[in-house]
GROMACS .gro file of C-alpha atoms in nm:
model
  367
    1MET     CA    1   1.888   0.277  -1.778
    2ALA     CA    2   1.711   0.109  -2.068
    3GLU     CA    3   1.370   0.249  -2.154
    4LEU     CA    4   1.042   0.089  -2.049
    5SER     CA    5   0.864  -0.047  -2.356
    6ILE     CA    6   0.491   0.021  -2.332
    7SER     CA    7   0.237  -0.182  -2.526
    8ARG     CA    8  -0.130  -0.276  -2.502
    9ARG     CA    9  -0.035  -0.531  -2.234
   10THR     CA   10   0.047  -0.237  -2.010
   11ARG     CA   11  -0.287  -0.072  -1.953
   12ARG     CA   12  -0.333   0.302  -1.973
   13THR     CA   13  -0.559   0.476  -1.723
   14PRO     CA   14  -0.841   0.728  -1.773
   15PHE     CA   15  -0.588   0.998  -1.677
   16THR     CA   16  -0.282   0.890  -1.880
   17ASP     CA   17  -0.320   1.158  -2.146
   18ARG     CA   18  -0.347   1.427  -1.878
   19VAL     CA   19  -0.038   1.292  -1.700
   20ILE     CA   20   0.161   1.299  -2.024
   21ALA     CA   21   0.047   1.656  -2.089
   22ALA     CA   22   0.161   1.749  -1.738
   23GLY     CA   23   0.516   1.645  -1.827
   24VAL     CA   24   0.563   1.305  -1.664
   25LYS     CA   25   0.927   1.194  -1.679
   26GLY     CA   26   0.909   0.844  -1.530
   27TRP     CA   27   0.674   0.547  -1.518
   28THR     CA   28   0.655   0.211  -1.349
   29VAL     CA   29   0.416  -0.079  -1.404
   30TYR     CA   30   0.177  -0.149  -1.117
   31ASN     CA   31  -0.104  -0.403  -1.141
   32HIS     CA   32  -0.034  -0.420  -1.516
   33MET     CA   33  -0.103  -0.046  -1.546
   34LEU     CA   34   0.105   0.268  -1.589
   35LEU     CA   35   0.190   0.455  -1.268
   36PRO     CA   36   0.382   0.786  -1.283
   37THR     CA   37   0.693   0.793  -1.065
   38HIS     CA   38   0.817   1.151  -1.112
   39PHE     CA   39   0.783   1.469  -1.315
   40GLY     CA   40   1.151   1.561  -1.324
   41ASP     CA   41   1.256   1.656  -0.969
   42VAL     CA   42   1.148   1.422  -0.688
   43ALA     CA   43   1.282   1.652  -0.415
   44ALA     CA   44   1.098   1.958  -0.549
   45GLU     CA   45   0.783   1.751  -0.588
   46CYS     CA   46   0.815   1.638  -0.226
   47ARG     CA   47   0.839   2.001  -0.108
   48HIS     CA   48   0.535   2.097  -0.317
   49LEU     CA   49   0.336   1.802  -0.179
   50LYS     CA   50   0.408   1.922   0.174
   51THR     CA   51   0.301   2.280   0.106
   52ALA     CA   52   0.028   2.282  -0.159
   53VAL     CA   53  -0.189   2.022  -0.336
   54GLN     CA   54  -0.134   1.756  -0.600
   55VAL     CA   55  -0.357   1.535  -0.813
   56TRP     CA   56  -0.231   1.179  -0.851
   57ASP     CA   57  -0.324   0.920  -1.110
   58VAL     CA   58  -0.343   0.609  -0.892
   59ALA     CA   59  -0.589   0.420  -1.112
   60CYS     CA   60  -0.345   0.129  -1.080
   61GLU     CA   61  -0.494   0.071  -0.733
   62ARG     CA   62  -0.738  -0.172  -0.887
   63GLN     CA   63  -1.054  -0.272  -0.705
   64VAL     CA   64  -1.147  -0.630  -0.633
   65GLU     CA   65  -1.522  -0.620  -0.584
   66VAL     CA   66  -1.674  -0.890  -0.366
   67ARG     CA   67  -2.051  -0.895  -0.388
   68GLY     CA   68  -2.320  -1.137  -0.276
   69PRO     CA   69  -2.462  -1.315   0.030
   70ASP     CA   70  -2.122  -1.461   0.125
   71ALA     CA   71  -1.924  -1.141   0.063
   72ALA     CA   72  -1.845  -1.071   0.430
   73ARG     CA   73  -1.737  -1.430   0.487
   74LEU     CA   74  -1.501  -1.422   0.190
   75VAL     CA   75  -1.342  -1.089   0.282
   76GLN     CA   76  -1.285  -1.215   0.636
   77MET     CA   77  -1.109  -1.521   0.494
   78LEU     CA   78  -0.852  -1.288   0.344
   79THR     CA   79  -0.741  -1.092   0.651
   80PRO     CA   80  -0.655  -1.140   1.019
   81ARG     CA   81  -0.829  -0.810   1.093
   82ASP     CA   82  -1.166  -0.873   1.259
   83LEU     CA   83  -1.431  -0.726   1.029
   84ARG     CA   84  -1.730  -0.799   1.248
   85GLY     CA   85  -1.917  -0.487   1.343
   86VAL     CA   86  -1.776  -0.284   1.053
   87HIS     CA   87  -2.045  -0.055   0.911
   88PRO     CA   88  -2.083   0.066   0.552
   89GLY     CA   89  -1.887   0.386   0.500
   90ARG     CA   90  -1.568   0.255   0.662
   91CYS     CA   91  -1.225   0.213   0.505
   92LEU     CA   92  -0.990  -0.032   0.674
   93TYR     CA   93  -0.623  -0.101   0.623
   94THR     CA   94  -0.628  -0.479   0.594
   95PRO     CA   95  -0.317  -0.697   0.574
   96MET     CA   96  -0.412  -0.996   0.359
   97VAL     CA   97  -0.240  -1.330   0.402
   98ASP     CA   98  -0.220  -1.680   0.261
   99GLU     CA   99  -0.255  -2.006   0.452
  100THR     CA  100   0.099  -1.972   0.595
  101GLY     CA  101   0.034  -1.620   0.726
  102GLY     CA  102   0.250  -1.466   0.452
  103MET     CA  103   0.155  -1.124   0.320
  104LEU     CA  104  -0.026  -1.127  -0.014
  105ASN     CA  105  -0.127  -0.761  -0.019
  106ASP     CA  106  -0.191  -0.466   0.211
  107PRO     CA  107  -0.497  -0.295   0.062
  108VAL     CA  108  -0.751  -0.050   0.189
  109THR     CA  109  -1.086  -0.231   0.207
  110LEU     CA  110  -1.411  -0.036   0.174
  111LYS     CA  111  -1.745  -0.169   0.294
  112LEU     CA  112  -2.005  -0.030   0.056
  113ALA     CA  113  -2.294  -0.241   0.185
  114GLU     CA  114  -2.349  -0.556   0.389
  115ASP     CA  115  -2.310  -0.762   0.073
  116ARG     CA  116  -2.065  -0.544  -0.125
  117TRP     CA  117  -1.697  -0.466  -0.060
  118TRP     CA  118  -1.416  -0.305  -0.259
  119ILE     CA  119  -1.057  -0.415  -0.196
  120SER     CA  120  -0.826  -0.140  -0.324
  121ILE     CA  121  -0.514  -0.342  -0.384
  122ALA     CA  122  -0.140  -0.285  -0.391
  123ASP     CA  123   0.070  -0.441  -0.667
  124SER     CA  124  -0.021  -0.810  -0.689
  125ASP     CA  125  -0.272  -1.036  -0.862
  126LEU     CA  126  -0.492  -1.063  -0.554
  127LEU     CA  127  -0.800  -1.097  -0.776
  128LEU     CA  128  -0.695  -1.449  -0.872
  129TRP     CA  129  -0.647  -1.556  -0.508
  130VAL     CA  130  -0.989  -1.419  -0.411
  131LYS     CA  131  -1.158  -1.588  -0.707
  132GLY     CA  132  -0.985  -1.914  -0.618
  133LEU     CA  133  -1.112  -1.905  -0.260
  134ALA     CA  134  -1.464  -1.821  -0.377
  135TYR     CA  135  -1.466  -2.115  -0.617
  136GLY     CA  136  -1.292  -2.360  -0.384
  137PHE     CA  137  -1.532  -2.295  -0.097
  138ARG     CA  138  -1.836  -2.274  -0.327
  139LEU     CA  139  -1.932  -1.935  -0.191
  140GLU     CA  140  -2.235  -1.748  -0.318
  141VAL     CA  141  -2.047  -1.440  -0.430
  142ASP     CA  142  -1.928  -1.259  -0.742
  143VAL     CA  143  -1.562  -1.152  -0.756
  144THR     CA  144  -1.489  -0.895  -1.027
  145GLU     CA  145  -1.268  -0.600  -1.119
  146PRO     CA  146  -1.508  -0.307  -1.169
  147ASP     CA  147  -1.439  -0.007  -1.392
  148VAL     CA  148  -1.325   0.204  -1.096
  149SER     CA  149  -1.011   0.416  -1.114
  150PRO     CA  150  -0.889   0.601  -0.802
  151LEU     CA  151  -0.768   0.958  -0.834
  152ALA     CA  152  -0.588   1.099  -0.529
  153VAL     CA  153  -0.586   1.462  -0.414
  154GLN     CA  154  -0.306   1.503  -0.159
  155GLY     CA  155  -0.145   1.785   0.036
  156PRO     CA  156  -0.240   2.045   0.299
  157LEU     CA  157  -0.465   2.232   0.052
  158ALA     CA  158  -0.646   1.917  -0.062
  159GLU     CA  159  -0.957   1.986   0.145
  160THR     CA  160  -0.990   2.336   0.004
  161LEU     CA  161  -0.968   2.208  -0.351
  162MET     CA  162  -1.208   1.921  -0.293
  163ALA     CA  163  -1.466   2.152  -0.135
  164ARG     CA  164  -1.459   2.374  -0.442
  165VAL     CA  165  -1.542   2.080  -0.669
  166PHE     CA  166  -1.771   1.869  -0.447
  167GLY     CA  167  -1.906   2.117  -0.192
  168ASP     CA  168  -1.834   2.181   0.174
  169ARG     CA  169  -1.990   1.850   0.279
  170VAL     CA  170  -1.665   1.683   0.175
  171ARG     CA  171  -1.501   1.847   0.477
  172ASP     CA  172  -1.716   1.630   0.706
  173ILE     CA  173  -1.557   1.304   0.591
  174ARG     CA  174  -1.353   1.160   0.877
  175PHE     CA  175  -1.018   0.984   0.834
  176PHE     CA  176  -1.060   0.642   0.675
  177ARG     CA  177  -1.429   0.704   0.613
  178PHE     CA  178  -1.604   0.764   0.282
  179ASP     CA  179  -1.924   0.911   0.148
  180LEU     CA  180  -2.099   0.947  -0.189
  181PHE     CA  181  -2.080   1.266  -0.397
  182ASP     CA  182  -2.224   1.366  -0.732
  183PHE     CA  183  -2.008   1.466  -1.025
  184ARG     CA  184  -2.194   1.544  -1.345
  185GLY     CA  185  -2.470   1.299  -1.262
  186ARG     CA  186  -2.232   1.020  -1.154
  187GLU     CA  187  -2.223   0.912  -0.790
  188LEU     CA  188  -1.864   0.873  -0.673
  189VAL     CA  189  -1.714   0.728  -0.356
  190ILE     CA  190  -1.477   0.976  -0.190
  191ALA     CA  191  -1.261   0.867   0.103
  192ARG     CA  192  -1.032   1.067   0.331
  193SER     CA  193  -0.724   0.856   0.270
  194GLY     CA  194  -0.417   0.838   0.048
  195TYR     CA  195  -0.060   0.715   0.015
  196SER     CA  196   0.099   1.012   0.193
  197LYS     CA  197   0.103   1.162   0.540
  198GLN     CA  198   0.015   1.510   0.410
  199GLY     CA  199  -0.360   1.462   0.424
  200GLY     CA  200  -0.605   1.429   0.140
  201PHE     CA  201  -0.866   1.225  -0.037
  202GLU     CA  202  -0.910   0.943  -0.285
  203ILE     CA  203  -1.186   0.967  -0.543
  204TYR     CA  204  -1.305   0.631  -0.673
  205VAL     CA  205  -1.391   0.730  -1.029
  206ASP     CA  206  -1.670   0.495  -1.134
  207GLY     CA  207  -1.641   0.483  -1.512
  208ALA     CA  208  -1.336   0.571  -1.722
  209ASP     CA  209  -1.540   0.806  -1.940
  210ILE     CA  210  -1.561   1.082  -1.677
  211GLY     CA  211  -1.195   1.061  -1.570
  212PRO     CA  212  -1.059   1.341  -1.793
  213ALA     CA  213  -1.348   1.575  -1.705
  214LEU     CA  214  -1.284   1.527  -1.333
  215TRP     CA  215  -0.912   1.587  -1.377
  216ASP     CA  216  -0.983   1.909  -1.565
  217ALA     CA  217  -1.237   2.024  -1.305
  218LEU     CA  218  -0.984   1.982  -1.023
  219PHE     CA  219  -0.717   2.179  -1.207
  220ALA     CA  220  -0.959   2.455  -1.305
  221ALA     CA  221  -1.072   2.492  -0.944
  222GLY     CA  222  -0.720   2.482  -0.802
  223ALA     CA  223  -0.530   2.719  -1.027
  224ASP     CA  224  -0.477   2.971  -0.745
  225LEU     CA  225  -0.376   2.690  -0.507
  226ASP     CA  226  -0.079   2.595  -0.728
  227VAL     CA  227  -0.232   2.254  -0.794
  228ARG     CA  228   0.003   2.026  -0.987
  229ALA     CA  229   0.009   1.674  -1.122
  230GLY     CA  230   0.197   1.446  -0.885
  231CYS     CA  231   0.240   1.087  -0.783
  232PRO     CA  232   0.333   0.887  -0.474
  233ASN     CA  233   0.658   1.050  -0.371
  234LEU     CA  234   0.949   0.824  -0.282
  235ILE     CA  235   1.106   1.067  -0.034
  236GLU     CA  236   0.783   1.148   0.151
  237ARG     CA  237   0.680   0.781   0.157
  238ILE     CA  238   1.003   0.669   0.321
  239GLU     CA  239   1.009   0.962   0.565
  240SER     CA  240   0.655   0.864   0.668
  241GLY     CA  241   0.728   0.493   0.698
  242LEU     CA  242   0.469   0.396   0.437
  243LEU     CA  243   0.543   0.046   0.313
  244SER     CA  244   0.555  -0.068  -0.048
  245TYR     CA  245   0.431  -0.421  -0.110
  246GLY     CA  246   0.681  -0.607  -0.325
  247ASN     CA  247   0.963  -0.381  -0.208
  248ASP     CA  248   0.956  -0.367   0.171
  249MET     CA  249   0.749  -0.681   0.225
  250THR     CA  250   0.657  -0.992   0.029
  251ARG     CA  251   0.482  -1.324   0.076
  252GLU     CA  252   0.785  -1.431   0.282
  253ASN     CA  253   0.684  -1.189   0.560
  254THR     CA  254   0.403  -1.199   0.813
  255PRO     CA  255   0.207  -0.888   0.914
  256HIS     CA  256   0.386  -0.890   1.249
  257GLU     CA  257   0.725  -0.874   1.078
  258CYS     CA  258   0.597  -0.578   0.880
  259GLY     CA  259   0.500  -0.391   1.196
  260LEU     CA  260   0.131  -0.441   1.116
  261GLY     CA  261   0.037  -0.641   1.422
  262ARG     CA  262  -0.192  -0.361   1.539
  263PHE     CA  263  -0.410  -0.432   1.235
  264CYS     CA  264  -0.442  -0.800   1.325
  265ASP     CA  265  -0.711  -0.940   1.555
  266THR     CA  266  -0.597  -1.295   1.497
  267ALA     CA  267  -0.769  -1.445   1.800
  268THR     CA  268  -1.110  -1.318   1.692
  269ALA     CA  269  -1.073  -1.308   1.312
  270ILE     CA  270  -1.256  -1.637   1.276
  271GLY     CA  271  -1.239  -1.771   0.922
  272CYS     CA  272  -0.911  -1.610   0.813
  273VAL     CA  273  -0.723  -1.876   0.617
  274GLY     CA  274  -0.391  -1.783   0.778
  275ARG     CA  275  -0.527  -1.762   1.131
  276ASP     CA  276  -0.369  -2.078   1.273
  277ALA     CA  277  -0.024  -1.987   1.142
  278LEU     CA  278  -0.053  -1.629   1.272
  279LEU     CA  279  -0.169  -1.742   1.616
  280ARG     CA  280   0.170  -1.907   1.658
  281VAL     CA  281   0.351  -1.596   1.535
  282ALA     CA  282   0.147  -1.371   1.763
  283SER     CA  283   0.230  -1.580   2.068
  284GLU     CA  284   0.602  -1.618   1.994
  285GLY     CA  285   0.663  -1.275   1.841
  286PRO     CA  286   0.865  -1.198   1.527
  287VAL     CA  287   1.242  -1.234   1.513
  288ARG     CA  288   1.274  -0.956   1.254
  289GLN     CA  289   1.071  -0.644   1.183
  290ILE     CA  290   1.046  -0.339   0.959
  291ARG     CA  291   1.240  -0.037   1.084
  292SER     CA  292   1.333   0.307   0.954
  293LEU     CA  293   1.701   0.389   0.919
  294ALA     CA  294   1.912   0.701   0.872
  295ILE     CA  295   2.210   0.625   0.646
  296SER     CA  296   2.503   0.864   0.671
  297GLY     CA  297   2.703   1.024   0.393
  298ASP     CA  298   2.629   1.176   0.055
  299PRO     CA  299   2.295   1.119  -0.123
  300LEU     CA  300   2.238   0.764  -0.239
  301ALA     CA  301   2.038   0.653  -0.540
  302PRO     CA  302   1.713   0.466  -0.467
  303CYS     CA  303   1.735   0.092  -0.407
  304ALA     CA  304   1.717  -0.124  -0.717
  305ASP     CA  305   1.788  -0.432  -0.504
  306VAL     CA  306   1.824  -0.515  -0.136
  307TRP     CA  307   2.123  -0.372   0.053
  308PRO     CA  308   2.262  -0.596   0.329
  309VAL     CA  309   2.269  -0.459   0.684
  310VAL     CA  310   2.559  -0.592   0.890
  311ALA     CA  311   2.686  -0.563   1.245
  312GLY     CA  312   2.972  -0.742   1.416
  313GLY     CA  313   3.067  -0.913   1.092
  314ARG     CA  314   2.731  -1.078   1.031
  315ARG     CA  315   2.419  -0.989   0.841
  316VAL     CA  316   2.135  -0.861   1.059
  317GLY     CA  317   1.891  -0.732   0.800
  318GLN     CA  318   1.842  -0.558   0.469
  319VAL     CA  319   1.743  -0.216   0.336
  320THR     CA  320   1.470  -0.220   0.070
  321SER     CA  321   1.384   0.149   0.017
  322CYS     CA  322   1.611   0.454   0.031
  323ALA     CA  323   1.610   0.820  -0.072
  324TRP     CA  324   1.792   1.141   0.015
  325SER     CA  325   1.576   1.368   0.231
  326PRO     CA  326   1.651   1.741   0.200
  327ASP     CA  327   1.435   1.812   0.506
  328PHE     CA  328   1.622   1.570   0.733
  329GLU     CA  329   1.957   1.607   0.553
  330THR     CA  330   2.024   1.235   0.549
  331ASN     CA  331   1.948   0.925   0.349
  332VAL     CA  332   1.618   0.795   0.483
  333ALA     CA  333   1.551   0.425   0.447
  334ILE     CA  334   1.323   0.134   0.533
  335GLY     CA  335   1.448  -0.216   0.604
  336MET     CA  336   1.383  -0.547   0.775
  337ILE     CA  337   1.605  -0.579   1.084
  338ARG     CA  338   1.662  -0.871   1.321
  339MET     CA  339   1.545  -0.831   1.680
  340THR     CA  340   1.904  -0.822   1.808
  341HIS     CA  341   1.956  -0.487   1.635
  342TRP     CA  342   1.612  -0.330   1.595
  343ASP     CA  343   1.618  -0.109   1.906
  344ASP     CA  344   1.602   0.266   1.851
  345GLY     CA  345   1.947   0.418   1.812
  346THR     CA  346   2.130   0.095   1.727
  347GLU     CA  347   2.430   0.155   1.501
  348VAL     CA  348   2.472  -0.075   1.199
  349THR     CA  349   2.645  -0.075   0.861
  350VAL     CA  350   2.460  -0.079   0.529
  351GLU     CA  351   2.641  -0.222   0.227
  352THR     CA  352   2.529   0.018  -0.047
  353PRO     CA  353   2.637   0.026  -0.413
  354GLU     CA  354   2.852   0.326  -0.311
  355GLY     CA  355   3.026   0.127  -0.039
  356ALA     CA  356   2.968   0.062   0.331
  357ARG     CA  357   2.780   0.336   0.515
  358ARG     CA  358   2.711   0.387   0.884
  359ALA     CA  359   2.343   0.386   0.971
  360THR     CA  360   2.120   0.431   1.274
  361VAL     CA  361   1.808   0.225   1.333
  362ARG     CA  362   1.493   0.417   1.426
  363GLU     CA  363   1.195   0.267   1.603
  364ARG     CA  364   0.962   0.524   1.446
  365PRO     CA  365   0.951   0.688   1.101
  366PHE     CA  366   1.095   1.035   1.041
  367ASN     CA  367   0.752   1.202   0.999
   0.00000   0.00000   0.00000
């Protein structure tokens, strides 16, 4: 493939120099920033992630900070998840929708205080939508992108490594909760979360200037743990059923089609701009929905475009993510499948670049 030309328009992160030194072999652009995609062997990196600990540069997960007297009202406008009663210290997976109920983003939202929230976004210009709502409704709120760059520590040994750097109190953080920890005089938000199912933490590095020092401290403390630089792993993500906004779902899909209905409290999420549209969807139910699939045959290359899913001579869906899984010895995939063929065990055909392949629909992910 042609190379990716990098210029000042593609922003570096506080950790980019360390990632380059670690031997990164692939990049993508995510929220106008560099995001590593692999270090040479995705399968080996997946095995290491499942057995040891990795440090990920995910500074591309930009924060949209909403701050002011109307902050809670504005954040509730964005999502059909009911945010009433949420206390500071909570992280929430929050599908965010437009006025039609279409997905705009699927971030993790952190409540720092009654009048201050961080929205840790996937790849889209959500900042502009939030600023537009704030201006259009004349809300008393500031909407900004703070100098906060997440650094993820993922894998079964993540807790051990984090405790060495931040102290044993880090072990007390519950899943999707966060607390404040000192690093060289800087107070950092640390959450038990991350874009893998292997367990770990995300450190919200407040200030680019301390990014390299934190990276170095983690590697110094984890030398005997075989700590390595890593990144969100395509194989592990698909095995775990973790969705990628812009790949597996877009503005054309509702949360219910994406299998995210459990994160929607549409009836009680008063103020959400897409509430009326989603009330109709919730009552009628989706006609298509995200499913995992096992695709037979030799290893396939990752999807660069959608692959049609057919059955009985007609199209019944599409595959949007795919990778060969050494652990499951099959091509694991994620796709949007019509209700007529989404039941567990349904046999379909996927039209791949390597030709038609038999596939089996799975109601649940592999992991």
